[in-house]
Amino acid sequence: MSAVIELRSAAPRHFLDLKDFSGAELRALLDSAAQFKRTRRSGKKPLAGRTLALIFEKPSTRTRVSFEVAMRELGGDVITLSSRDMQLGRGESISDTANVLSRYVDAIMLRTGAAAKLHELAKHASVPIINGLTELSHPCQIMADILTFEEHRGPIGGQAIAWLGDGNNVATSFIEAAARFGFSLRLGCPEAHGPSRDALAWAKAQGADVTVTTDPRAAVAGARGVVTDTWLSMADSPDDAAERFAALGPYQVTPQLMALAAPDAVFLHCLPAHRGEEVAAAVIDGPASVVFDEAENRLHAQKAILAWCLG
């Protein structure tokens, strides 16, 4: 019991956004993720006796399964909740929820459409809070993306990465990653669906090599990695689909656009993908695609994050 009291008395180690960490800290997490991947069947259980609560206000396949498997392979236990399972969905305050769950579990992952909820939870919880996705960012995904790129093409520092399409929450986390890992990021987006101005201003202040263009060909030219995401995110209204698809059509990742990237460029997508919309089937199902390695690496990156958060 004394060990638990000592752990809970220290400030919890939250994993909320990539910009909260130094490049060295994030590099250490990636090294840990690679080690967890190499030793997956070692039988070591560093988180035995620990419990992780997963709270989903947004649906998920990869986030849920990867976190559940990660925690169990590390020896811990998992409780999975949706907002309809909790009093949080019936008006209980976030602060009360944070205080109560902190008495039961050792860490909490939240996947929500409201970043304010994530930060309110972190403010009041005495256990680590992990960002499983908000409308503003998706840091766990980008850790898996960088792990995947480096497995296939070596260190990402100094490399050129192209983002095509909607400047959404995943794009924001890529902007933060560019600053912390030292790669060049070119975002090809229509003006009406460009990336966060706050994120771009932060990156500029950090001296990051981040540029935005409305020309998809300029964005991908010579890039070693080409990344995209769905054109209609969970936070977007289906009523806007026609307008969004018309604006984003020129940014579909086609074989013709991929041909402008470096000859050995890899294609990444956090999934779920919509062939014929943001990406052509010939690309996502072709030899440049590493999307299923990328999906697997959510498991290994999140093991590293869990192990770090829980000390």
PDB file of C-alpha atoms in Angstrom:
ATOM      1  CA  MET A   1       0.000   0.000   0.000  1.00  0.00           C
ATOM      2  CA  SER A   2       2.827   2.390   0.804  1.00  0.00           C
ATOM      3  CA  ALA A   3       4.145   2.103  -2.769  1.00  0.00           C
ATOM      4  CA  VAL A   4       0.728   3.040  -4.143  1.00  0.00           C
ATOM      5  CA  ILE A   5       0.477   6.009  -1.795  1.00  0.00           C
ATOM      6  CA  GLU A   6       3.947   7.160  -2.821  1.00  0.00           C
ATOM      7  CA  LEU A   7       3.071   6.844  -6.523  1.00  0.00           C
ATOM      8  CA  ARG A   8      -0.213   8.710  -6.205  1.00  0.00           C
ATOM      9  CA  SER A   9       1.374  11.536  -4.198  1.00  0.00           C
ATOM     10  CA  ALA A  10       3.668  12.428  -7.110  1.00  0.00           C
ATOM     11  CA  ALA A  11       2.414  14.519 -10.019  1.00  0.00           C
ATOM     12  CA  PRO A  12       0.907  12.139 -12.587  1.00  0.00           C
ATOM     13  CA  ARG A  13       2.661  11.704 -15.926  1.00  0.00           C
ATOM     14  CA  HIS A  14       0.069  12.711 -18.501  1.00  0.00           C
ATOM     15  CA  PHE A  15       0.426  12.083 -22.251  1.00  0.00           C
ATOM     16  CA  LEU A  16      -1.737  14.797 -23.779  1.00  0.00           C
ATOM     17  CA  ASP A  17       0.101  16.346 -26.748  1.00  0.00           C
ATOM     18  CA  LEU A  18       3.477  15.968 -28.436  1.00  0.00           C
ATOM     19  CA  LYS A  19       4.307  19.640 -27.865  1.00  0.00           C
ATOM     20  CA  ASP A  20       4.364  18.939 -24.107  1.00  0.00           C
ATOM     21  CA  PHE A  21       7.560  16.899 -24.548  1.00  0.00           C
ATOM     22  CA  SER A  22      11.079  17.574 -25.744  1.00  0.00           C
ATOM     23  CA  GLY A  23      12.447  15.825 -28.793  1.00  0.00           C
ATOM     24  CA  ALA A  24      14.721  13.766 -26.549  1.00  0.00           C
ATOM     25  CA  GLU A  25      11.810  12.594 -24.427  1.00  0.00           C
ATOM     26  CA  LEU A  26       9.799  11.557 -27.476  1.00  0.00           C
ATOM     27  CA  ARG A  27      12.838   9.821 -28.955  1.00  0.00           C
ATOM     28  CA  ALA A  28      13.203   7.820 -25.731  1.00  0.00           C
ATOM     29  CA  LEU A  29       9.564   6.769 -26.047  1.00  0.00           C
ATOM     30  CA  LEU A  30      10.136   5.614 -29.632  1.00  0.00           C
ATOM     31  CA  ASP A  31      13.205   3.647 -28.576  1.00  0.00           C
ATOM     32  CA  SER A  32      11.106   2.027 -25.869  1.00  0.00           C
ATOM     33  CA  ALA A  33       8.365   1.217 -28.408  1.00  0.00           C
ATOM     34  CA  ALA A  34      10.885  -0.460 -30.713  1.00  0.00           C
ATOM     35  CA  GLN A  35      12.203  -2.481 -27.773  1.00  0.00           C
ATOM     36  CA  PHE A  36       8.701  -3.582 -26.793  1.00  0.00           C
ATOM     37  CA  LYS A  37       8.118  -4.676 -30.381  1.00  0.00           C
ATOM     38  CA  ARG A  38      11.341  -6.719 -30.484  1.00  0.00           C
ATOM     39  CA  THR A  39      10.569  -8.420 -27.159  1.00  0.00           C
ATOM     40  CA  ARG A  40       6.812  -8.804 -27.532  1.00  0.00           C
ATOM     41  CA  ARG A  41       6.845 -12.521 -26.679  1.00  0.00           C
ATOM     42  CA  SER A  42       9.342 -12.216 -23.809  1.00  0.00           C
ATOM     43  CA  GLY A  43       6.717 -12.858 -21.150  1.00  0.00           C
ATOM     44  CA  LYS A  44       7.751  -9.833 -19.076  1.00  0.00           C
ATOM     45  CA  LYS A  45       4.851  -8.159 -17.252  1.00  0.00           C
ATOM     46  CA  PRO A  46       6.059  -4.743 -16.047  1.00  0.00           C
ATOM     47  CA  LEU A  47       2.522  -3.441 -15.424  1.00  0.00           C
ATOM     48  CA  ALA A  48       1.230  -6.431 -13.464  1.00  0.00           C
ATOM     49  CA  GLY A  49      -1.281  -5.307 -10.882  1.00  0.00           C
ATOM     50  CA  ARG A  50      -2.083  -2.059 -12.700  1.00  0.00           C
ATOM     51  CA  THR A  51      -5.463  -1.194 -14.226  1.00  0.00           C
ATOM     52  CA  LEU A  52      -6.165   1.087 -17.190  1.00  0.00           C
ATOM     53  CA  ALA A  53      -9.590   2.669 -17.793  1.00  0.00           C
ATOM     54  CA  LEU A  54     -10.480   3.354 -21.424  1.00  0.00           C
ATOM     55  CA  ILE A  55     -13.255   5.920 -21.934  1.00  0.00           C
ATOM     56  CA  PHE A  56     -14.753   6.224 -25.406  1.00  0.00           C
ATOM     57  CA  GLU A  57     -16.974   9.119 -26.370  1.00  0.00           C
ATOM     58  CA  LYS A  58     -16.003   8.466 -30.001  1.00  0.00           C
ATOM     59  CA  PRO A  59     -16.094   5.048 -31.692  1.00  0.00           C
ATOM     60  CA  SER A  60     -12.874   3.190 -32.288  1.00  0.00           C
ATOM     61  CA  THR A  61     -11.350   0.000 -33.654  1.00  0.00           C
ATOM     62  CA  ARG A  62      -7.576   0.484 -33.526  1.00  0.00           C
ATOM     63  CA  THR A  63      -7.462   2.666 -30.405  1.00  0.00           C
ATOM     64  CA  ARG A  64      -9.578   0.285 -28.355  1.00  0.00           C
ATOM     65  CA  VAL A  65      -7.973  -2.974 -29.444  1.00  0.00           C
ATOM     66  CA  SER A  66      -4.397  -1.669 -29.374  1.00  0.00           C
ATOM     67  CA  PHE A  67      -4.719  -0.196 -25.879  1.00  0.00           C
ATOM     68  CA  GLU A  68      -6.486  -3.279 -24.510  1.00  0.00           C
ATOM     69  CA  VAL A  69      -3.918  -5.677 -25.964  1.00  0.00           C
ATOM     70  CA  ALA A  70      -1.011  -3.426 -24.959  1.00  0.00           C
ATOM     71  CA  MET A  71      -2.090  -3.238 -21.339  1.00  0.00           C
ATOM     72  CA  ARG A  72      -2.781  -6.963 -21.093  1.00  0.00           C
ATOM     73  CA  GLU A  73       0.497  -7.955 -22.752  1.00  0.00           C
ATOM     74  CA  LEU A  74       2.253  -5.758 -20.191  1.00  0.00           C
ATOM     75  CA  GLY A  75       0.508  -7.710 -17.440  1.00  0.00           C
ATOM     76  CA  GLY A  76      -2.155  -5.171 -16.493  1.00  0.00           C
ATOM     77  CA  ASP A  77      -5.919  -5.163 -16.613  1.00  0.00           C
ATOM     78  CA  VAL A  78      -8.346  -3.005 -18.604  1.00  0.00           C
ATOM     79  CA  ILE A  79     -11.818  -1.580 -18.026  1.00  0.00           C
ATOM     80  CA  THR A  80     -13.495  -0.217 -21.165  1.00  0.00           C
ATOM     81  CA  LEU A  81     -16.307   2.321 -20.820  1.00  0.00           C
ATOM     82  CA  SER A  82     -18.420   4.407 -23.153  1.00  0.00           C
ATOM     83  CA  SER A  83     -20.182   7.625 -22.156  1.00  0.00           C
ATOM     84  CA  ARG A  84     -23.502   5.765 -22.084  1.00  0.00           C
ATOM     85  CA  ASP A  85     -22.022   3.390 -19.478  1.00  0.00           C
ATOM     86  CA  MET A  86     -21.081   6.245 -17.147  1.00  0.00           C
ATOM     87  CA  GLN A  87     -22.709   8.969 -15.114  1.00  0.00           C
ATOM     88  CA  LEU A  88     -20.460  11.313 -17.100  1.00  0.00           C
ATOM     89  CA  GLY A  89     -22.928  10.824 -19.921  1.00  0.00           C
ATOM     90  CA  ARG A  90     -25.759  11.824 -17.576  1.00  0.00           C
ATOM     91  CA  GLY A  91     -24.319  15.068 -16.317  1.00  0.00           C
ATOM     92  CA  GLU A  92     -21.771  14.088 -13.651  1.00  0.00           C
ATOM     93  CA  SER A  93     -18.955  16.598 -13.642  1.00  0.00           C
ATOM     94  CA  ILE A  94     -15.608  15.771 -15.179  1.00  0.00           C
ATOM     95  CA  SER A  95     -13.876  16.713 -11.933  1.00  0.00           C
ATOM     96  CA  ASP A  96     -15.967  14.235  -9.924  1.00  0.00           C
ATOM     97  CA  THR A  97     -15.376  11.552 -12.553  1.00  0.00           C
ATOM     98  CA  ALA A  98     -11.628  12.208 -12.418  1.00  0.00           C
ATOM     99  CA  ASN A  99     -11.505  12.015  -8.649  1.00  0.00           C
ATOM    100  CA  VAL A 100     -13.568   8.832  -8.465  1.00  0.00           C
ATOM    101  CA  LEU A 101     -11.749   6.941 -11.213  1.00  0.00           C
ATOM    102  CA  SER A 102      -8.395   7.971  -9.720  1.00  0.00           C
ATOM    103  CA  ARG A 103      -9.339   5.936  -6.638  1.00  0.00           C
ATOM    104  CA  TYR A 104     -10.036   2.831  -8.738  1.00  0.00           C
ATOM    105  CA  VAL A 105      -7.550   2.701 -11.597  1.00  0.00           C
ATOM    106  CA  ASP A 106      -3.905   3.542 -12.309  1.00  0.00           C
ATOM    107  CA  ALA A 107      -4.335   5.399 -15.611  1.00  0.00           C
ATOM    108  CA  ILE A 108      -7.124   6.688 -17.846  1.00  0.00           C
ATOM    109  CA  MET A 109      -7.255   6.964 -21.635  1.00  0.00           C
ATOM    110  CA  LEU A 110      -9.925   9.272 -23.060  1.00  0.00           C
ATOM    111  CA  ARG A 111     -11.092   9.391 -26.677  1.00  0.00           C
ATOM    112  CA  THR A 112     -13.367  12.389 -27.056  1.00  0.00           C
ATOM    113  CA  GLY A 113     -14.515  15.084 -29.424  1.00  0.00           C
ATOM    114  CA  ALA A 114     -13.739  17.831 -26.919  1.00  0.00           C
ATOM    115  CA  ALA A 115     -10.143  18.619 -26.016  1.00  0.00           C
ATOM    116  CA  ALA A 116     -11.439  20.714 -23.113  1.00  0.00           C
ATOM    117  CA  LYS A 117     -12.735  17.504 -21.489  1.00  0.00           C
ATOM    118  CA  LEU A 118      -9.323  15.870 -21.783  1.00  0.00           C
ATOM    119  CA  HIS A 119      -7.581  18.795 -20.109  1.00  0.00           C
ATOM    120  CA  GLU A 120     -10.244  19.082 -17.410  1.00  0.00           C
ATOM    121  CA  LEU A 121      -9.837  15.376 -16.673  1.00  0.00           C
ATOM    122  CA  ALA A 122      -6.060  15.797 -16.433  1.00  0.00           C
ATOM    123  CA  LYS A 123      -6.472  18.814 -14.143  1.00  0.00           C
ATOM    124  CA  HIS A 124      -8.437  16.852 -11.556  1.00  0.00           C
ATOM    125  CA  ALA A 125      -7.090  13.293 -11.887  1.00  0.00           C
ATOM    126  CA  SER A 126      -4.350  12.006  -9.617  1.00  0.00           C
ATOM    127  CA  VAL A 127      -3.436   9.295 -12.151  1.00  0.00           C
ATOM    128  CA  PRO A 128      -1.989   9.669 -15.682  1.00  0.00           C
ATOM    129  CA  ILE A 129      -4.346  10.734 -18.461  1.00  0.00           C
ATOM    130  CA  ILE A 130      -3.645   9.674 -22.062  1.00  0.00           C
ATOM    131  CA  ASN A 131      -5.046  11.407 -25.122  1.00  0.00           C
ATOM    132  CA  GLY A 132      -6.642   8.724 -27.287  1.00  0.00           C
ATOM    133  CA  LEU A 133      -7.952  11.395 -29.699  1.00  0.00           C
ATOM    134  CA  THR A 134      -9.620  14.786 -29.510  1.00  0.00           C
ATOM    135  CA  GLU A 135     -10.906  17.082 -32.214  1.00  0.00           C
ATOM    136  CA  LEU A 136      -7.610  18.958 -31.948  1.00  0.00           C
ATOM    137  CA  SER A 137      -4.929  16.249 -31.851  1.00  0.00           C
ATOM    138  CA  HIS A 138      -4.042  12.548 -32.016  1.00  0.00           C
ATOM    139  CA  PRO A 139      -0.546  12.134 -30.550  1.00  0.00           C
ATOM    140  CA  CYS A 140      -0.565   8.339 -30.066  1.00  0.00           C
ATOM    141  CA  GLN A 141      -1.177   7.908 -33.776  1.00  0.00           C
ATOM    142  CA  ILE A 142       1.766  10.060 -34.790  1.00  0.00           C
ATOM    143  CA  MET A 143       4.115   8.148 -32.475  1.00  0.00           C
ATOM    144  CA  ALA A 144       3.103   4.989 -34.333  1.00  0.00           C
ATOM    145  CA  ASP A 145       3.518   6.761 -37.685  1.00  0.00           C
ATOM    146  CA  ILE A 146       7.064   7.861 -36.941  1.00  0.00           C
ATOM    147  CA  LEU A 147       7.972   4.416 -35.614  1.00  0.00           C
ATOM    148  CA  THR A 148       6.667   2.954 -38.893  1.00  0.00           C
ATOM    149  CA  PHE A 149       8.483   5.434 -41.122  1.00  0.00           C
ATOM    150  CA  GLU A 150      11.764   4.830 -39.329  1.00  0.00           C
ATOM    151  CA  GLU A 151      11.417   1.059 -39.581  1.00  0.00           C
ATOM    152  CA  HIS A 152      11.190   1.381 -43.357  1.00  0.00           C
ATOM    153  CA  ARG A 153      13.284   4.455 -44.182  1.00  0.00           C
ATOM    154  CA  GLY A 154      15.540   5.214 -41.235  1.00  0.00           C
ATOM    155  CA  PRO A 155      15.698   8.293 -38.985  1.00  0.00           C
ATOM    156  CA  ILE A 156      13.010  10.830 -39.807  1.00  0.00           C
ATOM    157  CA  GLY A 157      15.103  13.858 -38.859  1.00  0.00           C
ATOM    158  CA  GLY A 158      15.900  15.912 -41.943  1.00  0.00           C
ATOM    159  CA  GLN A 159      13.450  13.969 -44.123  1.00  0.00           C
ATOM    160  CA  ALA A 160      10.584  15.529 -46.102  1.00  0.00           C
ATOM    161  CA  ILE A 161       7.064  14.390 -45.230  1.00  0.00           C
ATOM    162  CA  ALA A 162       3.968  15.449 -47.180  1.00  0.00           C
ATOM    163  CA  TRP A 163       0.464  15.706 -45.768  1.00  0.00           C
ATOM    164  CA  LEU A 164      -2.380  15.865 -48.293  1.00  0.00           C
ATOM    165  CA  GLY A 165      -6.015  16.744 -47.675  1.00  0.00           C
ATOM    166  CA  ASP A 166      -7.861  18.013 -44.628  1.00  0.00           C
ATOM    167  CA  GLY A 167      -5.728  19.879 -42.087  1.00  0.00           C
ATOM    168  CA  ASN A 168      -7.360  18.015 -39.214  1.00  0.00           C
ATOM    169  CA  ASN A 169      -6.383  16.827 -35.733  1.00  0.00           C
ATOM    170  CA  VAL A 170      -3.892  14.284 -37.068  1.00  0.00           C
ATOM    171  CA  ALA A 171      -2.271  17.015 -39.159  1.00  0.00           C
ATOM    172  CA  THR A 172      -1.923  19.135 -36.013  1.00  0.00           C
ATOM    173  CA  SER A 173      -0.044  16.361 -34.230  1.00  0.00           C
ATOM    174  CA  PHE A 174       2.165  15.955 -37.306  1.00  0.00           C
ATOM    175  CA  ILE A 175       2.988  19.671 -37.088  1.00  0.00           C
ATOM    176  CA  GLU A 176       4.024  19.223 -33.464  1.00  0.00           C
ATOM    177  CA  ALA A 177       6.068  16.150 -34.393  1.00  0.00           C
ATOM    178  CA  ALA A 178       7.921  18.066 -37.116  1.00  0.00           C
ATOM    179  CA  ALA A 179       9.117  20.527 -34.490  1.00  0.00           C
ATOM    180  CA  ARG A 180      10.164  17.847 -32.032  1.00  0.00           C
ATOM    181  CA  PHE A 181      11.752  15.319 -34.432  1.00  0.00           C
ATOM    182  CA  GLY A 182      13.294  17.797 -36.864  1.00  0.00           C
ATOM    183  CA  PHE A 183      11.730  16.745 -40.153  1.00  0.00           C
ATOM    184  CA  SER A 184      10.366  18.922 -42.936  1.00  0.00           C
ATOM    185  CA  LEU A 185       6.567  18.887 -43.190  1.00  0.00           C
ATOM    186  CA  ARG A 186       4.678  20.138 -46.220  1.00  0.00           C
ATOM    187  CA  LEU A 187       0.918  20.344 -45.861  1.00  0.00           C
ATOM    188  CA  GLY A 188      -1.054  20.380 -49.107  1.00  0.00           C
ATOM    189  CA  CYS A 189      -4.549  21.553 -48.170  1.00  0.00           C
ATOM    190  CA  PRO A 190      -7.307  23.655 -49.704  1.00  0.00           C
ATOM    191  CA  GLU A 191      -7.627  27.078 -48.084  1.00  0.00           C
ATOM    192  CA  ALA A 192     -11.009  26.274 -46.554  1.00  0.00           C
ATOM    193  CA  HIS A 193      -9.652  23.135 -44.880  1.00  0.00           C
ATOM    194  CA  GLY A 194      -6.170  24.172 -43.859  1.00  0.00           C
ATOM    195  CA  PRO A 195      -4.362  23.198 -40.675  1.00  0.00           C
ATOM    196  CA  SER A 196      -4.754  24.882 -37.304  1.00  0.00           C
ATOM    197  CA  ARG A 197      -3.400  28.418 -37.306  1.00  0.00           C
ATOM    198  CA  ASP A 198      -2.479  28.053 -33.653  1.00  0.00           C
ATOM    199  CA  ALA A 199      -0.462  24.922 -34.415  1.00  0.00           C
ATOM    200  CA  LEU A 200       1.309  26.644 -37.301  1.00  0.00           C
ATOM    201  CA  ALA A 201       2.120  29.681 -35.146  1.00  0.00           C
ATOM    202  CA  TRP A 202       3.504  27.405 -32.423  1.00  0.00           C
ATOM    203  CA  ALA A 203       5.627  25.523 -34.959  1.00  0.00           C
ATOM    204  CA  LYS A 204       7.007  28.766 -36.379  1.00  0.00           C
ATOM    205  CA  ALA A 205       7.963  29.915 -32.875  1.00  0.00           C
ATOM    206  CA  GLN A 206       9.771  26.589 -32.407  1.00  0.00           C
ATOM    207  CA  GLY A 207      11.748  27.102 -35.606  1.00  0.00           C
ATOM    208  CA  ALA A 208      10.121  24.073 -37.257  1.00  0.00           C
ATOM    209  CA  ASP A 209      10.323  23.494 -41.006  1.00  0.00           C
ATOM    210  CA  VAL A 210       6.586  23.467 -41.740  1.00  0.00           C
ATOM    211  CA  THR A 211       5.020  24.897 -44.897  1.00  0.00           C
ATOM    212  CA  VAL A 212       1.461  25.019 -46.216  1.00  0.00           C
ATOM    213  CA  THR A 213       0.526  25.034 -49.873  1.00  0.00           C
ATOM    214  CA  THR A 214      -2.655  24.688 -51.877  1.00  0.00           C
ATOM    215  CA  ASP A 215      -0.699  22.824 -54.571  1.00  0.00           C
ATOM    216  CA  PRO A 216      -0.708  19.068 -53.872  1.00  0.00           C
ATOM    217  CA  ARG A 217       2.053  18.483 -56.427  1.00  0.00           C
ATOM    218  CA  ALA A 218       4.362  20.914 -54.649  1.00  0.00           C
ATOM    219  CA  ALA A 219       3.608  19.259 -51.313  1.00  0.00           C
ATOM    220  CA  VAL A 220       4.594  15.751 -52.430  1.00  0.00           C
ATOM    221  CA  ALA A 221       7.560  16.613 -54.685  1.00  0.00           C
ATOM    222  CA  GLY A 222      10.517  14.549 -53.475  1.00  0.00           C
ATOM    223  CA  ALA A 223       8.880  13.573 -50.170  1.00  0.00           C
ATOM    224  CA  ARG A 224       9.999  10.325 -48.495  1.00  0.00           C
ATOM    225  CA  GLY A 225       6.625   9.911 -46.804  1.00  0.00           C
ATOM    226  CA  VAL A 226       3.126  10.796 -48.019  1.00  0.00           C
ATOM    227  CA  VAL A 227       0.332  10.917 -45.459  1.00  0.00           C
ATOM    228  CA  THR A 228      -3.406  11.480 -45.657  1.00  0.00           C
ATOM    229  CA  ASP A 229      -6.578  10.913 -43.650  1.00  0.00           C
ATOM    230  CA  THR A 230     -10.297  10.658 -44.200  1.00  0.00           C
ATOM    231  CA  TRP A 231     -11.990  13.742 -45.616  1.00  0.00           C
ATOM    232  CA  LEU A 232     -14.941  13.559 -43.228  1.00  0.00           C
ATOM    233  CA  SER A 233     -13.755  13.230 -39.646  1.00  0.00           C
ATOM    234  CA  MET A 234     -15.953  12.241 -36.722  1.00  0.00           C
ATOM    235  CA  ALA A 235     -16.255  15.875 -35.670  1.00  0.00           C
ATOM    236  CA  ASP A 236     -17.497  16.939 -39.124  1.00  0.00           C
ATOM    237  CA  SER A 237     -21.157  17.159 -40.058  1.00  0.00           C
ATOM    238  CA  PRO A 238     -22.311  14.805 -42.856  1.00  0.00           C
ATOM    239  CA  ASP A 239     -24.228  17.805 -44.194  1.00  0.00           C
ATOM    240  CA  ASP A 240     -20.878  19.278 -45.218  1.00  0.00           C
ATOM    241  CA  ALA A 241     -19.741  16.183 -47.101  1.00  0.00           C
ATOM    242  CA  ALA A 242     -20.500  17.432 -50.619  1.00  0.00           C
ATOM    243  CA  GLU A 243     -18.616  20.701 -50.100  1.00  0.00           C
ATOM    244  CA  ARG A 244     -15.684  18.999 -48.412  1.00  0.00           C
ATOM    245  CA  PHE A 245     -15.329  16.330 -51.075  1.00  0.00           C
ATOM    246  CA  ALA A 246     -15.426  18.923 -53.866  1.00  0.00           C
ATOM    247  CA  ALA A 247     -12.719  21.014 -52.173  1.00  0.00           C
ATOM    248  CA  LEU A 248     -10.538  18.040 -51.258  1.00  0.00           C
ATOM    249  CA  GLY A 249     -10.870  16.119 -54.531  1.00  0.00           C
ATOM    250  CA  PRO A 250      -7.606  17.448 -56.033  1.00  0.00           C
ATOM    251  CA  TYR A 251      -5.740  16.197 -52.937  1.00  0.00           C
ATOM    252  CA  GLN A 252      -6.599  12.529 -53.379  1.00  0.00           C
ATOM    253  CA  VAL A 253      -3.373  10.515 -53.153  1.00  0.00           C
ATOM    254  CA  THR A 254      -3.235   8.986 -56.621  1.00  0.00           C
ATOM    255  CA  PRO A 255      -0.465   6.994 -58.345  1.00  0.00           C
ATOM    256  CA  GLN A 256       0.263  10.139 -60.335  1.00  0.00           C
ATOM    257  CA  LEU A 257       0.884  12.173 -57.184  1.00  0.00           C
ATOM    258  CA  MET A 258       2.906   9.387 -55.570  1.00  0.00           C
ATOM    259  CA  ALA A 259       5.108   9.346 -58.667  1.00  0.00           C
ATOM    260  CA  LEU A 260       6.196  12.904 -57.803  1.00  0.00           C
ATOM    261  CA  ALA A 261       7.427  11.812 -54.365  1.00  0.00           C
ATOM    262  CA  ALA A 262      10.829  10.189 -53.795  1.00  0.00           C
ATOM    263  CA  PRO A 263      11.191   6.851 -55.621  1.00  0.00           C
ATOM    264  CA  ASP A 264      11.184   4.981 -52.290  1.00  0.00           C
ATOM    265  CA  ALA A 265       8.452   7.061 -50.615  1.00  0.00           C
ATOM    266  CA  VAL A 266       6.109   5.272 -48.236  1.00  0.00           C
ATOM    267  CA  PHE A 267       2.390   5.922 -47.930  1.00  0.00           C
ATOM    268  CA  LEU A 268       0.777   6.261 -44.493  1.00  0.00           C
ATOM    269  CA  HIS A 269      -2.857   6.519 -43.396  1.00  0.00           C
ATOM    270  CA  CYS A 270      -4.152   6.167 -39.836  1.00  0.00           C
ATOM    271  CA  LEU A 271      -7.279   4.306 -41.042  1.00  0.00           C
ATOM    272  CA  PRO A 272     -10.150   3.786 -41.561  1.00  0.00           C
ATOM    273  CA  ALA A 273      -9.542   4.535 -45.235  1.00  0.00           C
ATOM    274  CA  HIS A 274     -12.033   5.276 -47.985  1.00  0.00           C
ATOM    275  CA  ARG A 275     -10.647   4.074 -51.289  1.00  0.00           C
ATOM    276  CA  GLY A 276     -11.633   6.366 -54.111  1.00  0.00           C
ATOM    277  CA  GLU A 277     -11.914   9.359 -51.771  1.00  0.00           C
ATOM    278  CA  GLU A 278      -8.745  10.500 -49.974  1.00  0.00           C
ATOM    279  CA  VAL A 279      -6.633   7.739 -51.522  1.00  0.00           C
ATOM    280  CA  ALA A 280      -6.740   5.595 -54.638  1.00  0.00           C
ATOM    281  CA  ALA A 281      -6.909   1.846 -54.126  1.00  0.00           C
ATOM    282  CA  ALA A 282      -3.786   1.444 -56.258  1.00  0.00           C
ATOM    283  CA  VAL A 283      -1.834   3.454 -53.669  1.00  0.00           C
ATOM    284  CA  ILE A 284      -3.123   2.112 -50.374  1.00  0.00           C
ATOM    285  CA  ASP A 285      -3.018  -1.463 -51.660  1.00  0.00           C
ATOM    286  CA  GLY A 286       0.223  -0.946 -53.547  1.00  0.00           C
ATOM    287  CA  PRO A 287       3.899  -1.550 -52.710  1.00  0.00           C
ATOM    288  CA  ALA A 288       4.483   1.899 -51.171  1.00  0.00           C
ATOM    289  CA  SER A 289       1.777   1.403 -48.553  1.00  0.00           C
ATOM    290  CA  VAL A 290       2.818   0.616 -44.967  1.00  0.00           C
ATOM    291  CA  VAL A 291      -0.607   1.230 -43.420  1.00  0.00           C
ATOM    292  CA  PHE A 292      -0.933  -2.161 -41.725  1.00  0.00           C
ATOM    293  CA  ASP A 293       2.532  -1.912 -40.189  1.00  0.00           C
ATOM    294  CA  GLU A 294       1.387   1.520 -39.041  1.00  0.00           C
ATOM    295  CA  ALA A 295      -1.774   0.078 -37.494  1.00  0.00           C
ATOM    296  CA  GLU A 296       0.222  -2.601 -35.675  1.00  0.00           C
ATOM    297  CA  ASN A 297       2.632  -0.024 -34.351  1.00  0.00           C
ATOM    298  CA  ARG A 298      -0.140   1.667 -32.390  1.00  0.00           C
ATOM    299  CA  LEU A 299       0.204  -1.347 -30.074  1.00  0.00           C
ATOM    300  CA  HIS A 300       3.944  -0.939 -29.548  1.00  0.00           C
ATOM    301  CA  ALA A 301       3.955   2.864 -29.306  1.00  0.00           C
ATOM    302  CA  GLN A 302       1.181   2.754 -26.729  1.00  0.00           C
ATOM    303  CA  LYS A 303       3.038   0.160 -24.690  1.00  0.00           C
ATOM    304  CA  ALA A 304       5.869   2.656 -24.413  1.00  0.00           C
ATOM    305  CA  ILE A 305       3.459   5.420 -23.456  1.00  0.00           C
ATOM    306  CA  LEU A 306       1.747   3.263 -20.833  1.00  0.00           C
ATOM    307  CA  ALA A 307       5.054   2.157 -19.344  1.00  0.00           C
ATOM    308  CA  TRP A 308       6.261   5.768 -19.181  1.00  0.00           C
ATOM    309  CA  CYS A 309       3.023   7.078 -17.679  1.00  0.00           C
ATOM    310  CA  LEU A 310       3.044   4.386 -15.008  1.00  0.00           C
ATOM    311  CA  GLY A 311       6.714   4.793 -14.206  1.00  0.00           C
TER     312      GLY A 311
END
